Amino acid sequence: MKYEMCSLYIVEDTLSGDVKIGISNNPRERKNEIQEQYNVGEVRGISVTWFLTRKEALYWESKFHKKFSHKHSPSRGGKEWFTLTTEEINQFVGWMRESNRQNIEKINILKKLIKDID
C-alpha cells in the first residue's frame, strides 16, 4: 500500500467571498488550477492542514462538506464551494490549526522514539 501525504485546504474566491474546501497533494498548484478552472476572481489561500494519507484527508473533507452542505454555493461551479460566515471560516481554520499542532506533537514523539532506539 502506498502512503502519500495529502492536504485539506480552504481557499477563498475574492470576487464572491465563497470558499472552497478540498484536498490535494500539492495545494499551491491546486490553488492555481482553481483560479483557471472556475468562474472566480483571485483565489486566496486561507489555511491548509496535512494528513499522512489521502484516505484520511478524504474522510475530513467529507465531514466538512456534510457539515456545511446547507451552505453550498453552486454558482461557483461544484459541490466543494460554500458561502460561509467569517465565524464559520474562523472555526474551521481553528480546527485546522489544532490538527497541525497535533501533527507536530506526533512527529516530535516519533523523533524521540527513533532517537531512543539509536
CSV table of C-alpha atoms in Angstrom, one decimal:
chain,number,residue,atom,x,y,z
A,1,MET,CA,0.0,0.0,0.0
A,2,LYS,CA,1.3,3.4,-1.0
A,3,TYR,CA,1.2,6.2,1.6
A,4,GLU,CA,1.3,9.7,0.3
A,5,MET,CA,0.7,12.8,2.4
A,6,CYS,CA,-2.4,14.8,1.4
A,7,SER,CA,-3.7,18.2,2.5
A,8,LEU,CA,-7.1,19.5,3.3
A,9,TYR,CA,-7.3,23.2,2.3
A,10,ILE,CA,-9.7,26.1,2.3
A,11,VAL,CA,-9.4,28.9,-0.3
A,12,GLU,CA,-11.5,32.0,-1.0
A,13,ASP,CA,-12.8,33.4,-4.2
A,14,THR,CA,-12.1,37.1,-3.6
A,15,LEU,CA,-14.8,38.1,-6.1
A,16,SER,CA,-17.7,36.4,-4.3
A,17,GLY,CA,-16.3,35.7,-0.9
A,18,ASP,CA,-17.2,32.0,-1.3
A,19,VAL,CA,-14.8,29.4,-0.1
A,20,LYS,CA,-13.7,26.0,-1.5
A,21,ILE,CA,-12.9,23.1,0.8
A,22,GLY,CA,-10.9,20.4,-0.9
A,23,ILE,CA,-7.9,18.1,-0.8
A,24,SER,CA,-4.7,18.0,-2.7
A,25,ASN,CA,-1.2,16.6,-2.7
A,26,ASN,CA,0.0,20.0,-3.9
A,27,PRO,CA,-2.3,22.8,-2.6
A,28,ARG,CA,-0.2,25.6,-4.1
A,29,GLU,CA,-0.6,24.1,-7.6
A,30,ARG,CA,-4.3,23.3,-6.9
A,31,LYS,CA,-4.9,26.9,-6.0
A,32,ASN,CA,-3.6,27.9,-9.4
A,33,GLU,CA,-5.8,25.3,-11.1
A,34,ILE,CA,-8.9,26.5,-9.2
A,35,GLN,CA,-8.3,30.0,-10.4
A,36,GLU,CA,-8.1,28.8,-14.0
A,37,GLN,CA,-10.9,26.2,-14.0
A,38,TYR,CA,-13.7,28.0,-12.0
A,39,ASN,CA,-15.6,31.2,-12.6
A,40,VAL,CA,-13.8,33.1,-9.8
A,41,GLY,CA,-11.7,36.2,-9.2
A,42,GLU,CA,-8.4,35.9,-7.5
A,43,VAL,CA,-8.1,32.8,-5.3
A,44,ARG,CA,-6.7,33.4,-1.8
A,45,GLY,CA,-5.3,30.6,0.3
A,46,ILE,CA,-6.8,30.7,3.8
A,47,SER,CA,-5.4,27.6,5.5
A,48,VAL,CA,-4.1,24.1,5.0
A,49,THR,CA,-3.5,21.0,7.2
A,50,TRP,CA,-1.7,17.8,6.2
A,51,PHE,CA,-2.6,14.1,6.7
A,52,LEU,CA,-0.4,11.1,6.3
A,53,THR,CA,-2.8,9.5,3.8
A,54,ARG,CA,-5.2,10.6,1.1
A,55,LYS,CA,-7.8,8.4,2.7
A,56,GLU,CA,-7.6,10.4,6.0
A,57,ALA,CA,-7.8,13.8,4.1
A,58,LEU,CA,-10.9,12.5,2.2
A,59,TYR,CA,-12.5,11.5,5.5
A,60,TRP,CA,-12.2,15.0,6.9
A,61,GLU,CA,-13.1,16.7,3.6
A,62,SER,CA,-16.3,14.6,3.6
A,63,LYS,CA,-17.1,15.6,7.2
A,64,PHE,CA,-16.7,19.3,6.5
A,65,HIS,CA,-18.7,19.1,3.2
A,66,LYS,CA,-21.6,17.4,5.2
A,67,LYS,CA,-21.3,20.0,8.0
A,68,PHE,CA,-21.6,22.9,5.5
A,69,SER,CA,-23.9,21.2,3.0
A,70,HIS,CA,-26.7,23.7,3.7
A,71,LYS,CA,-24.3,26.5,2.7
A,72,HIS,CA,-23.4,25.2,-0.9
A,73,SER,CA,-22.6,27.8,-3.5
A,74,PRO,CA,-23.3,26.0,-6.8
A,75,SER,CA,-22.8,29.3,-8.7
A,76,ARG,CA,-19.1,28.8,-8.1
A,77,GLY,CA,-19.2,25.5,-10.0
A,78,GLY,CA,-19.1,22.5,-7.8
A,79,LYS,CA,-20.2,20.9,-4.6
A,80,GLU,CA,-17.0,22.0,-2.8
A,81,TRP,CA,-17.9,25.7,-2.8
A,82,PHE,CA,-19.6,27.2,0.2
A,83,THR,CA,-20.9,30.6,1.4
A,84,LEU,CA,-19.6,30.7,5.0
A,85,THR,CA,-19.7,33.4,7.6
A,86,THR,CA,-16.4,34.8,9.0
A,87,GLU,CA,-17.1,32.9,12.2
A,88,GLU,CA,-17.6,29.6,10.4
A,89,ILE,CA,-14.3,30.2,8.5
A,90,ASN,CA,-12.5,31.1,11.7
A,91,GLN,CA,-13.8,27.9,13.4
A,92,PHE,CA,-12.7,25.8,10.5
A,93,VAL,CA,-9.3,27.4,10.5
A,94,GLY,CA,-9.0,26.9,14.3
A,95,TRP,CA,-9.7,23.2,13.8
A,96,MET,CA,-7.0,23.1,11.1
A,97,ARG,CA,-4.5,24.8,13.4
A,98,GLU,CA,-5.3,22.3,16.2
A,99,SER,CA,-4.8,19.5,13.7
A,100,ASN,CA,-1.4,20.9,12.7
A,101,ARG,CA,-0.4,21.3,16.3
A,102,GLN,CA,-1.3,17.6,17.0
A,103,ASN,CA,0.7,16.5,13.9
A,104,ILE,CA,3.7,18.4,15.2
A,105,GLU,CA,3.3,16.7,18.6
A,106,LYS,CA,3.1,13.3,16.9
A,107,ILE,CA,6.2,14.0,14.8
A,108,ASN,CA,8.1,15.0,18.0
A,109,ILE,CA,7.1,11.8,19.8
A,110,LEU,CA,8.2,9.7,16.8
A,111,LYS,CA,11.6,11.6,16.6
A,112,LYS,CA,12.1,10.9,20.3
A,113,LEU,CA,11.3,7.2,19.8
A,114,ILE,CA,13.7,6.9,16.9
A,115,LYS,CA,16.4,8.7,18.9
A,116,ASP,CA,15.9,6.4,21.9
A,117,ILE,CA,16.3,3.4,19.5
A,118,ASP,CA,19.7,4.7,18.2
